Coordinates of C-alpha atoms in Angstrom, one line a residue:
Chain A
M1 CA -44.3 -42.3 -22.4
L2 CA -42.6 -46.0 -22.3
T3 CA -45.2 -48.6 -23.2
I4 CA -44.1 -52.1 -21.9
K5 CA -46.7 -55.1 -23.2
P6 CA -44.5 -58.2 -22.0
T7 CA -46.7 -60.9 -23.7
G8 CA -46.1 -62.8 -20.6
R9 CA -43.6 -63.0 -17.1
L10 CA -40.3 -61.9 -17.9
E11 CA -39.4 -65.0 -16.3
D12 CA -40.8 -66.8 -18.8
L13 CA -39.5 -65.5 -22.1
D14 CA -36.6 -66.9 -23.9
R15 CA -33.5 -65.2 -24.4
D16 CA -34.9 -63.4 -28.1
Q17 CA -37.8 -62.3 -26.8
L18 CA -35.9 -60.6 -24.0
L19 CA -33.4 -59.0 -26.0
Q20 CA -36.0 -57.9 -28.3
T21 CA -38.3 -56.5 -25.6
V22 CA -35.0 -54.5 -24.1
R23 CA -34.2 -52.9 -27.8
R24 CA -37.7 -51.9 -28.2
L25 CA -37.5 -50.4 -25.0
L26 CA -34.8 -48.7 -25.3
A27 CA -35.9 -47.7 -28.6
E28 CA -38.5 -45.7 -27.3
A29 CA -36.2 -44.4 -24.4
D30 CA -34.4 -42.9 -27.2
A31 CA -36.8 -41.1 -29.4
L32 CA -38.7 -39.7 -26.4
S33 CA -35.4 -38.3 -25.0
S34 CA -34.7 -36.9 -28.6
R35 CA -38.2 -35.3 -28.7
I36 CA -37.7 -33.8 -25.2
A37 CA -34.4 -32.6 -26.1
A38 CA -36.1 -30.9 -29.2
V39 CA -38.3 -29.2 -27.5
S40 CA -35.6 -28.1 -25.1
E41 CA -33.8 -26.9 -28.0
I42 CA -36.4 -24.8 -29.7
G43 CA -37.5 -23.3 -26.1
I44 CA -33.5 -21.8 -25.8
A45 CA -33.8 -20.8 -30.0
I46 CA -37.3 -19.1 -29.2
N47 CA -36.3 -17.6 -26.0
R48 CA -33.2 -16.3 -27.7
T49 CA -34.8 -13.3 -29.8
L50 CA -37.9 -11.1 -29.6
D51 CA -38.3 -11.4 -33.3
L52 CA -42.0 -12.7 -34.3
T53 CA -41.0 -14.0 -37.4
A54 CA -37.5 -16.0 -36.5
I55 CA -39.7 -17.5 -33.5
Q56 CA -42.3 -18.9 -35.9
R57 CA -39.2 -19.7 -38.3
V58 CA -37.5 -21.8 -35.6
I59 CA -40.9 -23.7 -34.8
A60 CA -41.1 -24.4 -38.4
Q61 CA -37.9 -25.9 -38.8
Q62 CA -37.6 -27.9 -35.8
A63 CA -40.9 -29.2 -35.2
K64 CA -40.4 -32.2 -37.0
W65 CA -38.0 -33.3 -34.7
L66 CA -40.9 -33.4 -32.0
L67 CA -44.1 -34.7 -34.2
D68 CA -45.4 -36.2 -36.9
F69 CA -47.5 -33.9 -38.8
D70 CA -49.2 -32.7 -42.4
H71 CA -49.5 -29.4 -40.8
C72 CA -48.2 -27.0 -38.7
S73 CA -49.3 -23.0 -38.1
V74 CA -49.7 -20.2 -35.4
C75 CA -52.7 -18.4 -34.9
L76 CA -51.7 -14.9 -33.8
Q77 CA -53.2 -11.6 -33.7
K78 CA -51.8 -8.7 -36.0
D79 CA -53.3 -4.9 -35.6
D80 CA -56.2 -7.1 -33.1
V81 CA -57.1 -9.3 -36.0
W82 CA -56.7 -13.0 -35.6
Q83 CA -54.6 -14.2 -38.5
I84 CA -53.2 -17.7 -39.4
N85 CA -49.7 -18.8 -40.3
T86 CA -49.2 -21.9 -41.9
L87 CA -45.5 -23.1 -41.2
F88 CA -45.7 -25.9 -42.7
G89 CA -48.1 -28.0 -45.4
A90 CA -50.6 -26.6 -47.6
Q91 CA -51.7 -23.0 -46.9
E92 CA -54.4 -22.8 -44.5
A93 CA -56.9 -19.5 -45.3
T94 CA -57.9 -17.9 -42.1
P95 CA -61.6 -18.5 -42.2
P96 CA -64.2 -15.9 -41.9
Q97 CA -65.8 -16.2 -38.1
L98 CA -62.7 -17.9 -36.6
L99 CA -64.2 -17.2 -33.5
E100 CA -67.0 -19.7 -34.6
T101 CA -65.0 -22.7 -35.5
E102 CA -65.5 -25.6 -33.4
N103 CA -61.9 -26.6 -33.2
L104 CA -60.4 -23.0 -33.1
G105 CA -62.9 -21.2 -31.7
P106 CA -63.2 -22.7 -28.1
A107 CA -59.2 -23.0 -28.1
L108 CA -58.9 -18.8 -28.8
T109 CA -62.0 -17.6 -26.6
R110 CA -61.8 -20.1 -23.6
G111 CA -58.4 -21.4 -23.7
Q112 CA -59.4 -24.9 -24.1
P113 CA -57.3 -27.0 -25.8
Q114 CA -58.6 -28.9 -28.9
I115 CA -57.9 -32.7 -29.8
V116 CA -59.5 -33.9 -32.7
R117 CA -59.4 -37.7 -33.2
E118 CA -61.5 -38.4 -36.5
G119 CA -62.2 -35.6 -39.2
S120 CA -62.7 -32.0 -38.8
P121 CA -65.4 -30.4 -36.7
S122 CA -64.9 -27.3 -38.6
P123 CA -63.9 -25.3 -42.2
F124 CA -60.2 -24.8 -40.5
M125 CA -58.1 -27.3 -40.9
A126 CA -60.7 -29.5 -43.2
Q127 CA -58.3 -31.7 -44.2
Y128 CA -56.9 -32.7 -41.1
A129 CA -58.8 -35.7 -39.3
S130 CA -56.1 -35.5 -36.6
Q131 CA -55.2 -31.9 -35.2
I132 CA -53.8 -30.8 -31.7
I133 CA -54.9 -27.3 -31.5
L134 CA -53.8 -25.9 -28.2
P135 CA -54.2 -22.3 -26.9
L136 CA -51.4 -19.9 -26.3
V137 CA -51.4 -18.5 -22.9
A138 CA -49.4 -16.5 -20.9
D139 CA -50.8 -13.7 -17.9
N140 CA -53.6 -15.1 -18.3
I141 CA -54.1 -13.7 -21.9
I142 CA -54.7 -15.9 -24.8
L143 CA -52.1 -14.7 -27.6
G144 CA -53.1 -17.7 -30.0
T145 CA -53.0 -21.0 -30.7
I146 CA -50.6 -23.8 -32.5
N147 CA -51.9 -26.0 -34.7
F148 CA -50.9 -29.6 -35.7
G149 CA -52.7 -31.8 -38.3
L150 CA -52.6 -35.2 -39.9
A151 CA -54.3 -36.6 -42.5
K152 CA -55.1 -39.9 -41.4
A153 CA -57.4 -40.4 -38.3
L154 CA -56.2 -41.1 -34.7
G155 CA -53.0 -40.2 -35.6
Y156 CA -52.2 -38.4 -32.7
T157 CA -51.0 -40.0 -28.7
Q158 CA -51.2 -38.8 -25.4
D159 CA -47.3 -38.3 -25.8
D160 CA -47.7 -36.0 -28.8
M161 CA -50.5 -33.8 -26.4
R162 CA -47.6 -33.3 -23.9
I163 CA -44.8 -32.3 -26.1
V164 CA -47.1 -30.1 -28.5
Y165 CA -48.1 -28.7 -24.6
M166 CA -44.3 -28.3 -23.4
L167 CA -43.4 -26.5 -26.8
A168 CA -46.7 -24.4 -26.6
L169 CA -45.6 -23.0 -23.3
Q170 CA -42.1 -22.6 -24.3
L171 CA -43.7 -20.3 -27.0
S172 CA -46.1 -18.5 -24.9
S173 CA -43.3 -17.2 -22.8
A174 CA -41.7 -16.4 -26.3
L175 CA -44.7 -14.6 -26.9
R176 CA -44.7 -12.6 -24.1
N177 CA -41.8 -11.4 -23.8
T178 CA -41.5 -10.8 -27.5
R179 CA -45.3 -8.5 -26.5
N180 CA -43.3 -6.8 -23.2
F181 CA -40.6 -5.9 -25.0
E182 CA -42.8 -4.5 -28.1
E183 CA -44.9 -2.6 -25.2
L184 CA -41.4 -1.4 -24.2
E185 CA -40.0 -0.2 -27.2
R186 CA -43.4 1.7 -27.4
T187 CA -43.3 3.2 -24.4
R188 CA -39.7 4.4 -24.7
D189 CA -40.2 5.4 -28.0
A190 CA -43.2 7.3 -27.0
L191 CA -41.2 8.6 -24.3
Q192 CA -38.1 9.7 -26.6
N193 CA -40.5 11.6 -28.8
R194 CA -42.0 13.3 -26.0
A195 CA -38.8 14.3 -24.5
A196 CA -37.4 15.5 -27.9
E197 CA -40.8 17.4 -28.1
L198 CA -40.6 19.1 -25.0
E199 CA -36.4 20.0 -25.8
A200 CA -37.7 21.3 -29.3
R201 CA -40.4 23.4 -27.7
N202 CA -37.6 24.5 -24.6
Q203 CA -35.4 25.7 -27.8
E204 CA -37.9 27.2 -29.5
L205 CA -39.1 29.7 -26.6
D206 CA -35.4 30.0 -25.6
A207 CA -34.5 31.4 -29.0
Y208 CA -37.7 33.2 -29.2
S209 CA -36.6 34.7 -25.8
H210 CA -33.4 35.7 -27.1
T211 CA -35.1 37.1 -30.3
I212 CA -36.6 39.2 -28.0
A213 CA -34.5 40.0 -25.5
H214 CA -32.3 41.1 -28.5
D215 CA -34.7 43.0 -29.9
L216 CA -35.7 44.8 -27.1
K217 CA -31.8 46.4 -26.5
S218 CA -32.1 48.7 -29.9
P219 CA -35.5 50.8 -28.5
L220 CA -34.0 50.6 -25.1
N221 CA -30.4 52.2 -26.4
N222 CA -32.7 54.8 -27.4
I223 CA -34.5 55.7 -24.6
M224 CA -31.6 55.5 -22.6
L225 CA -29.6 57.7 -24.9
R226 CA -32.0 60.2 -25.9
S227 CA -32.6 60.6 -21.7
E228 CA -28.6 60.8 -21.4
I229 CA -28.1 63.5 -24.1
L230 CA -31.2 65.4 -22.4
A231 CA -29.1 65.4 -18.8
S232 CA -26.6 65.6 -20.4
R233 CA -26.4 68.8 -23.1
F234 CA -29.7 69.9 -22.0
S235 CA -29.5 70.4 -18.2
D236 CA -29.7 73.9 -18.2
K237 CA -32.5 74.4 -20.1
L238 CA -34.7 71.5 -18.5
P239 CA -36.4 72.7 -15.1
P240 CA -35.1 70.8 -12.1
Q241 CA -38.4 68.5 -12.0
A242 CA -37.7 67.5 -16.0
L243 CA -34.3 66.9 -14.9
D244 CA -35.9 64.4 -12.7
F245 CA -38.3 62.6 -14.7
V246 CA -35.2 62.3 -17.3
K247 CA -32.8 60.4 -14.4
G248 CA -36.3 58.4 -13.5
I249 CA -36.6 57.3 -17.3
R250 CA -32.5 56.7 -17.3
D251 CA -32.8 54.9 -14.3
S252 CA -35.4 52.4 -15.3
G253 CA -33.8 52.0 -18.6
V254 CA -30.6 50.6 -16.6
K255 CA -33.2 48.0 -15.1
M256 CA -34.9 47.2 -17.9
N257 CA -31.3 46.1 -19.4
E258 CA -30.6 44.3 -16.3
M259 CA -33.5 42.1 -17.1
I260 CA -32.6 41.9 -20.6
D261 CA -29.2 40.4 -20.0
Q262 CA -30.9 38.5 -17.9
L263 CA -33.3 36.8 -20.2
L264 CA -30.2 36.2 -22.6
W265 CA -28.6 34.7 -19.9
L266 CA -31.2 32.3 -18.8
A267 CA -32.2 31.8 -22.8
K268 CA -28.5 31.0 -23.5
L269 CA -27.8 28.8 -20.5
R270 CA -30.3 25.7 -21.6
N271 CA -27.9 25.4 -25.1
V272 CA -24.3 25.5 -23.7
K273 CA -22.9 22.0 -23.5
D274 CA -19.3 22.8 -22.9
T275 CA -17.1 20.4 -20.5
V276 CA -16.6 21.8 -17.3
K277 CA -12.8 22.3 -16.0
P278 CA -11.0 23.2 -13.0
T279 CA -11.7 27.0 -12.3
E280 CA -10.3 28.9 -9.3
I281 CA -13.0 30.4 -7.5
R282 CA -10.7 33.7 -6.0
P283 CA -10.9 35.6 -9.3
T284 CA -15.2 35.4 -10.1
V285 CA -15.7 36.8 -6.7
D286 CA -13.2 39.7 -7.6
N287 CA -15.0 40.3 -10.7
A288 CA -18.3 40.0 -9.6
V289 CA -17.8 42.3 -7.0
M290 CA -16.0 44.9 -9.0
R291 CA -19.3 45.1 -11.1
F292 CA -21.0 46.7 -8.0
M293 CA -17.8 48.7 -6.8
A294 CA -19.8 51.9 -7.1
V295 CA -22.7 51.3 -5.7
L296 CA -21.5 49.2 -3.0
E297 CA -19.0 52.8 -1.7
E298 CA -21.9 55.0 -2.3
K299 CA -24.0 52.9 0.3
G300 CA -21.5 52.2 2.7
I301 CA -21.2 48.2 2.3
K302 CA -18.3 46.7 3.1
V303 CA -17.6 43.5 1.5
E304 CA -14.9 40.5 3.0
I305 CA -14.2 37.8 1.2
S306 CA -12.2 34.8 3.0
P307 CA -9.0 34.2 1.9
D308 CA -7.9 30.9 0.9
M309 CA -10.9 29.6 -1.6
P310 CA -10.5 26.2 -3.4
C311 CA -11.1 25.4 -6.9
V312 CA -14.3 24.1 -8.6
L313 CA -15.3 22.0 -11.7
A314 CA -17.3 24.7 -13.6
H315 CA -16.9 27.6 -16.2
S316 CA -15.3 30.6 -14.2
Q317 CA -18.2 32.7 -16.8
W318 CA -21.0 31.2 -14.9
V319 CA -19.7 31.0 -11.1
E320 CA -19.1 35.1 -11.6
E321 CA -22.6 35.4 -12.9
V322 CA -23.5 33.5 -9.7
F323 CA -21.9 35.1 -7.5
A324 CA -22.7 38.8 -9.1
N325 CA -26.3 37.9 -9.1
L326 CA -26.1 37.0 -5.6
I327 CA -23.9 40.2 -4.5
S328 CA -26.7 42.0 -6.5
N329 CA -29.5 40.5 -4.1
A330 CA -27.6 41.3 -0.7
I331 CA -27.2 44.9 -2.3
K332 CA -30.8 45.9 -2.8
Y333 CA -32.1 43.7 0.3
M334 CA -29.4 45.4 2.8
G335 CA -32.4 48.0 4.0
D336 CA -31.1 51.1 5.9
T337 CA -31.7 49.3 9.2
C338 CA -28.7 48.0 9.9
A339 CA -25.4 50.3 11.5
A340 CA -22.8 48.2 9.2
P341 CA -24.0 47.2 6.5
S342 CA -21.5 44.3 4.8
I343 CA -21.2 41.4 3.0
T344 CA -19.6 38.4 3.7
I345 CA -18.2 36.0 0.6
R346 CA -16.7 32.7 1.3
A347 CA -15.7 28.9 0.0
V348 CA -15.2 26.5 1.7
A349 CA -14.2 22.2 0.6
K350 CA -16.3 20.0 2.3
G351 CA -15.2 16.6 1.0
D352 CA -16.2 16.2 -3.3
Y353 CA -17.9 19.6 -3.3
V354 CA -17.4 23.1 -2.5
R355 CA -20.0 25.4 -0.5
C356 CA -20.4 28.9 -1.7
E357 CA -21.8 31.9 0.5
V358 CA -23.0 35.2 0.5
Q359 CA -24.2 36.2 3.6
D360 CA -25.8 39.8 4.1
T361 CA -27.0 41.5 7.4
G362 CA -29.9 42.7 5.5
I363 CA -33.7 42.7 6.0
G364 CA -33.9 38.8 5.4
I365 CA -36.4 36.4 4.6
A366 CA -39.6 35.0 6.2
P367 CA -39.7 31.2 6.0
E368 CA -42.6 31.0 3.9
D369 CA -41.3 32.9 0.9
Q370 CA -37.8 30.9 1.7
A371 CA -39.0 27.8 -0.3
R372 CA -40.6 29.6 -3.2
L373 CA -37.2 31.8 -3.7
F374 CA -35.7 29.6 -6.6
E375 CA -38.8 28.9 -8.6
M376 CA -38.8 29.9 -12.6
F377 CA -40.4 33.5 -12.1
T378 CA -41.1 33.5 -8.6
R379 CA -41.7 37.6 -8.9
L380 CA -45.2 36.7 -10.6
H381 CA -46.2 35.1 -7.3
T382 CA -44.8 37.0 -5.1
L383 CA -44.8 40.7 -6.5
N384 CA -43.9 42.2 -3.2
V385 CA -40.4 40.9 -3.6
E386 CA -39.1 42.8 -6.1
G387 CA -36.7 42.1 -9.0
L388 CA -35.8 38.5 -7.7
G389 CA -37.1 35.9 -9.6
L390 CA -35.0 36.1 -12.7
G391 CA -31.7 36.3 -10.9
L392 CA -32.4 33.5 -9.0
S393 CA -33.4 31.6 -11.4
I394 CA -30.4 32.2 -13.0
I395 CA -28.5 30.9 -10.4
H396 CA -30.3 28.2 -10.2
R397 CA -30.1 26.9 -13.6
I398 CA -26.6 27.6 -13.4
V399 CA -25.7 25.5 -10.9
T400 CA -28.1 22.9 -11.5
K401 CA -26.1 22.4 -14.7
L402 CA -22.8 22.4 -12.8
N403 CA -24.3 19.4 -10.5
G404 CA -24.3 21.6 -7.2
Q405 CA -27.3 22.6 -5.6
V406 CA -28.6 26.3 -4.0
G407 CA -30.2 27.2 -1.2
V408 CA -30.8 30.4 1.8
E409 CA -30.7 30.4 5.5
S410 CA -32.3 33.6 6.2
S411 CA -33.8 35.2 9.5
L412 CA -35.9 38.3 9.4
G413 CA -34.6 41.6 10.5
V414 CA -31.1 39.5 10.9
G415 CA -30.0 38.6 7.3
S416 CA -29.6 36.2 4.6
T417 CA -27.1 33.4 3.4
F418 CA -27.0 32.3 0.6
W419 CA -25.3 28.8 -0.6
F420 CA -24.3 26.8 -3.6
T421 CA -22.0 23.9 -4.0
L422 CA -20.4 23.3 -6.8
P423 CA -18.0 19.7 -7.3
A424 CA -14.7 20.5 -6.0
A425 CA -11.8 20.2 -8.3
P426 CA -9.2 17.3 -8.3
I427 CA -6.2 19.1 -8.5
P428 CA -5.7 22.9 -8.0
I429 CA -4.5 25.3 -10.4
I430 CA -2.3 27.7 -10.2
E431 CA -2.8 30.3 -13.5
K432 CA -5.5 32.8 -13.6
I433 CA -8.3 31.5 -15.6
G434 CA -8.7 33.8 -18.6
Q435 CA -11.0 36.4 -18.8
D436 CA -12.1 38.8 -21.0
E437 CA -10.7 42.2 -21.1
H438 CA -13.1 44.8 -19.9
V439 CA -12.5 48.0 -20.8
G440 CA -15.0 51.5 -20.7
Chain B
M1 CA -11.7 67.6 -34.3
K2 CA -13.2 69.3 -37.6
N3 CA -14.0 67.9 -41.0
L4 CA -14.3 64.8 -39.5
T5 CA -16.9 62.7 -41.5
A6 CA -19.0 59.4 -40.1
I7 CA -21.6 56.9 -41.4
V8 CA -23.9 55.1 -39.8
V9 CA -25.7 52.3 -40.5
D10 CA -28.6 51.1 -38.2
D11 CA -32.1 49.5 -39.4
D12 CA -33.3 51.5 -36.2
V13 CA -33.4 54.7 -37.7
S14 CA -34.4 56.6 -34.2
L15 CA -31.5 54.8 -32.6
G16 CA -29.3 56.1 -35.9
D17 CA -30.4 59.4 -35.7
I18 CA -29.4 59.9 -31.5
F19 CA -26.2 58.0 -32.4
A20 CA -25.3 60.3 -35.2
Y21 CA -26.3 63.2 -32.8
A22 CA -23.9 62.1 -30.0
L23 CA -21.1 61.4 -32.4
E24 CA -21.9 65.5 -34.2
T25 CA -21.9 66.7 -30.5
I26 CA -17.9 66.0 -30.8
G27 CA -17.7 67.0 -34.5
F28 CA -18.8 64.3 -37.0
E29 CA -20.3 64.9 -40.2
V30 CA -22.7 62.2 -40.1
E31 CA -24.5 60.7 -42.3
V32 CA -27.7 58.1 -41.1
I33 CA -27.9 55.1 -43.3
K34 CA -31.4 52.6 -42.6
D35 CA -31.1 50.3 -45.7
S36 CA -27.7 48.2 -45.3
R37 CA -28.0 47.4 -49.1
L38 CA -27.1 51.2 -50.2
A39 CA -24.6 51.4 -47.1
W40 CA -21.9 49.7 -49.3
E41 CA -21.9 52.4 -52.1
K42 CA -21.7 55.1 -49.4
I43 CA -18.9 54.5 -47.2
L44 CA -16.4 53.2 -50.4
S45 CA -17.5 56.8 -52.4
R46 CA -17.4 59.2 -49.5
K47 CA -14.3 57.0 -47.2
P48 CA -15.5 58.5 -44.2
D49 CA -13.2 58.2 -40.8
L50 CA -15.4 56.6 -39.1
V51 CA -18.2 54.0 -39.5
T52 CA -20.5 52.7 -37.1
L53 CA -22.6 49.4 -37.6
D54 CA -25.4 47.5 -36.2
L55 CA -24.0 44.3 -36.1
E56 CA -27.4 42.2 -36.8
M57 CA -29.8 44.0 -39.4
P58 CA -31.9 42.5 -42.3
H59 CA -30.4 41.9 -45.5
V60 CA -26.8 42.8 -45.1
T61 CA -25.4 42.4 -41.9
G62 CA -23.0 44.7 -40.0
A63 CA -20.5 41.7 -40.1
D64 CA -20.7 41.3 -44.0
L65 CA -20.2 45.4 -44.6
L66 CA -17.1 44.8 -41.9
R67 CA -15.4 42.5 -44.1
Q68 CA -16.0 44.3 -47.3
I69 CA -14.4 47.4 -45.6
R70 CA -11.6 45.2 -44.3
A71 CA -10.6 43.7 -47.7
D72 CA -10.7 47.0 -49.5
D73 CA -7.5 48.8 -49.6
S74 CA -8.9 52.3 -50.2
L75 CA -10.4 51.7 -46.8
K76 CA -7.6 51.2 -44.8
Q77 CA -8.0 54.4 -42.6
V78 CA -11.8 54.2 -42.1
K79 CA -12.0 53.2 -38.0
V80 CA -15.6 50.9 -37.8
M81 CA -17.6 50.8 -34.2
M82 CA -19.7 47.8 -34.1
M83 CA -22.7 48.1 -32.0
T84 CA -24.4 45.0 -30.8
G85 CA -26.9 43.8 -28.3
N86 CA -25.5 40.6 -27.8
G87 CA -21.4 40.3 -27.2
R88 CA -21.9 36.5 -28.3
V89 CA -23.3 36.9 -31.4
A90 CA -20.2 38.8 -32.2
E91 CA -17.6 36.3 -30.9
E92 CA -20.1 33.8 -33.3
M93 CA -19.7 36.0 -36.3
G94 CA -16.3 36.3 -36.1
V95 CA -16.1 40.3 -36.3
E96 CA -14.0 40.9 -33.0
A97 CA -10.5 40.9 -34.7
L98 CA -11.6 43.2 -37.5
A99 CA -13.7 46.1 -35.5
D100 CA -11.7 48.8 -34.0
I101 CA -14.0 48.2 -31.0
I102 CA -17.3 46.7 -30.3
L103 CA -19.9 48.7 -27.8
I104 CA -22.7 46.4 -26.3
K105 CA -26.0 47.6 -26.3
P106 CA -27.1 50.0 -24.3
V107 CA -24.3 52.5 -25.5
T108 CA -24.1 55.1 -23.5
Y109 CA -23.8 58.9 -24.7
T110 CA -20.2 59.0 -22.9
Q111 CA -19.1 55.9 -24.3
I112 CA -19.8 56.6 -28.2
K113 CA -17.7 60.6 -27.5
D114 CA -15.1 58.5 -25.7
F115 CA -14.3 55.7 -28.1
A116 CA -15.1 57.8 -31.3
S117 CA -12.3 60.7 -29.7
R118 CA -10.3 57.7 -29.0
L119 CA -10.6 56.0 -32.5
M120 CA -9.8 59.4 -34.0
Q121 CA -6.5 59.8 -32.2
S122 CA -4.9 56.9 -32.6
P123 CA -3.8 55.5 -35.6
K124 CA -4.3 51.8 -34.5
T125 CA -6.4 51.4 -31.7
S126 CA -7.9 48.0 -30.2
V127 CA -10.5 48.6 -27.7
Q128 CA -13.3 46.3 -26.8
S129 CA -16.1 47.5 -24.1
S130 CA -18.8 44.9 -22.6

C-alpha cells in the first residue's frame, strides 16, 4: 500500500522536496509491483506441479522476494498427523499438543489467521516476536498453515499480511490440486488393482474350466467307445432292450461332448486377442451347415442361404461357430408341427455393419424368455429350455468380442429369427479364407 | 491284417484298454503302457507298426515321445496316432507335422479301425481329423 505523508500541501513543497517525494513514491510502487509479481510467479510455479515437496521448495526459494522473515514453515498433515516443515531458518520442532498452542491452534482448528506483533504466545516459533500464521483452506477444509516469523517485534505491516494472504490462497489451491490428484491416483490404482484381480480370477476360472472340460474327455471317450463297441460287436448277443440302453448311453455321450466342447470354446474365447481380418461370411455359413447335414436330412429341414453375402471384420472360425450354434438351436427347437420346416440364413450390409440372421419355422420363444436368453448359463434359471444356455453364451461372447450385437425376434408357434451384427469389412476379398482340412 | 503290432500309451488305463481292444479287432497285437516314462524303451525295443499316444500325460507327454520317435532312424516305419482332447493344444505343442494322424477325443471305434487300417496300407499318410 502506498503511503503518502506529505509534509504539507504539494503546492508548498520546493523542487527538491517534490523530487524526493516522487522518488519515494516510485520506489514504493516498484517494491509493491515486485512483490505482486513474485506472488503471481510463485502461484504459477506451485500450481504447475502436483508434487508437495516441489511446491514447498518453490516457496522456500521465492518467498524472500515477498517479505522479510527469519523463519518460514508450513504445517501440513502427513498420515493424519500434523507436522511442521521448516522451509527457511532454524528448524522448528513440531510442538506437542500442537492444536492447543495459542498461535498455531486457532489457525488449524478454526481457520483463524494469527498475527503476532510483540512476542510469541506459544512455544511454537518462540524466538519470533513477529508472526504471520495463516490457515490454508480449500473446499472448507483446513489443509494446514503457512508461518512466517521475524525476530524483531512489530516487524510486519498490513501490506505484509495481504501479501502472505495472497500466497496462502495460491498455496491452498495448489494443495487442493495435490490432494485431489492423490485421491484420483489412489482411486485409479484401486480400480486397476481390482480390474487386474478380476481378470486374474476370470483367467483362473477359465483355466480351471478348461482343465475340467479337457479331463472329462478321456472318461467320456471311454464310455462312448465302449458303448459303440458293445453296439457294433455284440449286437447279436444283446437283447433289443439292452441295445436301446447302449444307444441311450452313446446319445448322452454325444450331448455331453457337445457341452464340453462349448465349455472349452467359452474358456478359450476370453484369452484370444488376435486382430480381426476381412472375412467372407458365405464359407463360414457353408461349413456350419455341413456340420448338421445328416440331422437336417433326417428331419427333412430345408436350408436356404441368401446369395451375395458381404464381408465382415472377424475371425472365420468364430463366425462359423456362431452360425453353427444358431443352426443347432434352430434344429433343436424346430418342433414337429411345421409341415415344411426350414432354416433361412441371410447376411445384409447395413451401413458400416452387417446384419446376419438365422430364421427358423420352429416353436418360437415366449416374450418373457427372450430377454433372458443371452445370460450366461441361462439354463440354470429356465430348466425347461433345454440346451440353450452354453450355445447362446458362446454366441454372445464371440459377437461382443467382435464389436457386434446379438438379439432375437420370435413368436410362439411361428418361429424365431436370431440375428447378430458384425462390423463390415471395408474392402471385399476374393480369395477363400483358409479352412482346416477336415477328414473323418 | 496279420502280425501287426501296436503300443498304446495312455495314462487312463481303461481308455487305453479299449483302444487296444479296438485295434485287436482289426488284427493288431497290442501292448498298453500306462506310465509314459516306460514307453520309450518299449517302443525302441519292440519297434511296433503303430503307436497311439495320448498328447497330454504326466511326466512324459505324447509330444515328447513323438519327437523321440521321429528323431530315431530305427523307428522310421512306425506310424503314430496322436489322441488329444483339444486340437488347439496339439497345434500349440507343435505335433501336427510330426504325427501321422491327430484324432480329437472322443475318438470313435470306426475312426480307430479306419485310420489304423489306412495308416498300415499307405507308406506315407498324412490325414487329420477333428
